[in-house]
Coordinates of C-alpha atoms in Angstrom, one line a residue:
M1 CA 52.0 -4.9 4.6
H2 CA 51.9 -3.2 8.0
D3 CA 54.9 -3.7 10.2
D4 CA 53.8 -4.0 13.8
T5 CA 57.4 -3.7 15.1
V6 CA 57.4 0.0 14.0
A7 CA 54.1 0.7 15.6
N8 CA 55.3 -0.8 18.9
A9 CA 58.7 0.9 18.9
V10 CA 59.7 3.9 21.1
T11 CA 62.2 6.5 19.7
V12 CA 64.1 8.8 22.0
T13 CA 67.2 11.0 22.0
D14 CA 69.8 11.8 24.5
P15 CA 69.3 15.2 26.3
L16 CA 71.7 17.0 23.9
G17 CA 70.2 15.5 20.8
Y18 CA 73.3 13.8 19.4
V19 CA 72.0 10.2 19.6
E20 CA 68.6 8.8 18.6
V21 CA 67.6 5.3 19.5
A22 CA 64.6 3.2 18.4
M23 CA 63.7 0.2 20.5
R24 CA 60.9 -2.3 20.1
R25 CA 58.6 -3.1 23.0
D26 CA 60.4 -6.5 23.4
G27 CA 63.7 -4.6 24.0
R28 CA 65.4 -5.1 20.7
L29 CA 67.2 -2.0 19.3
T30 CA 66.0 -1.3 15.8
A31 CA 68.0 1.9 15.1
L32 CA 70.9 3.9 16.5
K33 CA 71.5 7.2 14.8
I34 CA 74.4 9.5 15.7
N35 CA 74.4 13.2 14.6
P36 CA 77.5 13.9 12.5
H37 CA 78.2 17.0 14.7
A38 CA 78.9 14.6 17.6
M39 CA 82.4 13.9 16.2
Y40 CA 83.3 17.6 16.5
D41 CA 81.5 18.4 19.7
L42 CA 82.0 15.3 21.9
T43 CA 84.9 13.2 23.1
A44 CA 84.7 9.4 22.5
A45 CA 83.7 9.0 26.2
E46 CA 81.0 11.6 25.9
L47 CA 79.6 10.0 22.8
A48 CA 79.6 6.6 24.5
S49 CA 77.8 8.1 27.5
A50 CA 75.2 9.7 25.2
C51 CA 74.6 6.4 23.5
L52 CA 74.1 4.6 26.8
E53 CA 71.8 7.4 28.1
A54 CA 69.6 7.2 25.0
I55 CA 69.4 3.4 25.2
A56 CA 68.5 3.7 28.9
R57 CA 65.8 6.2 28.2
A58 CA 64.3 4.0 25.4
D59 CA 64.4 1.0 27.8
S60 CA 62.6 3.0 30.5
M61 CA 60.0 4.3 28.1
R62 CA 59.5 0.7 26.7
S63 CA 59.2 -0.8 30.2
H64 CA 57.0 2.0 31.6
P65 CA 55.1 3.5 28.6
G66 CA 53.0 5.8 30.8
R67 CA 55.9 7.3 32.7
A68 CA 58.7 9.4 31.3
L69 CA 62.2 8.9 32.6
W70 CA 63.0 12.6 32.5
A71 CA 60.5 15.4 32.8

């Protein structure tokens, strides 16, 4: 069986690569992965910011698939 939600998802990371987010085209988060090194390299506030940034990037890519949020 083919899962259309996977084909229609966007996957992005924060600029430093600590957080990876997958979001379906309807806006539902399907995955949030945090690199284990984040607990050594980032404060709690920095990790929260990285999560929010990755989610914002995924939402932007989902909303505007032909336009990247950051070049």
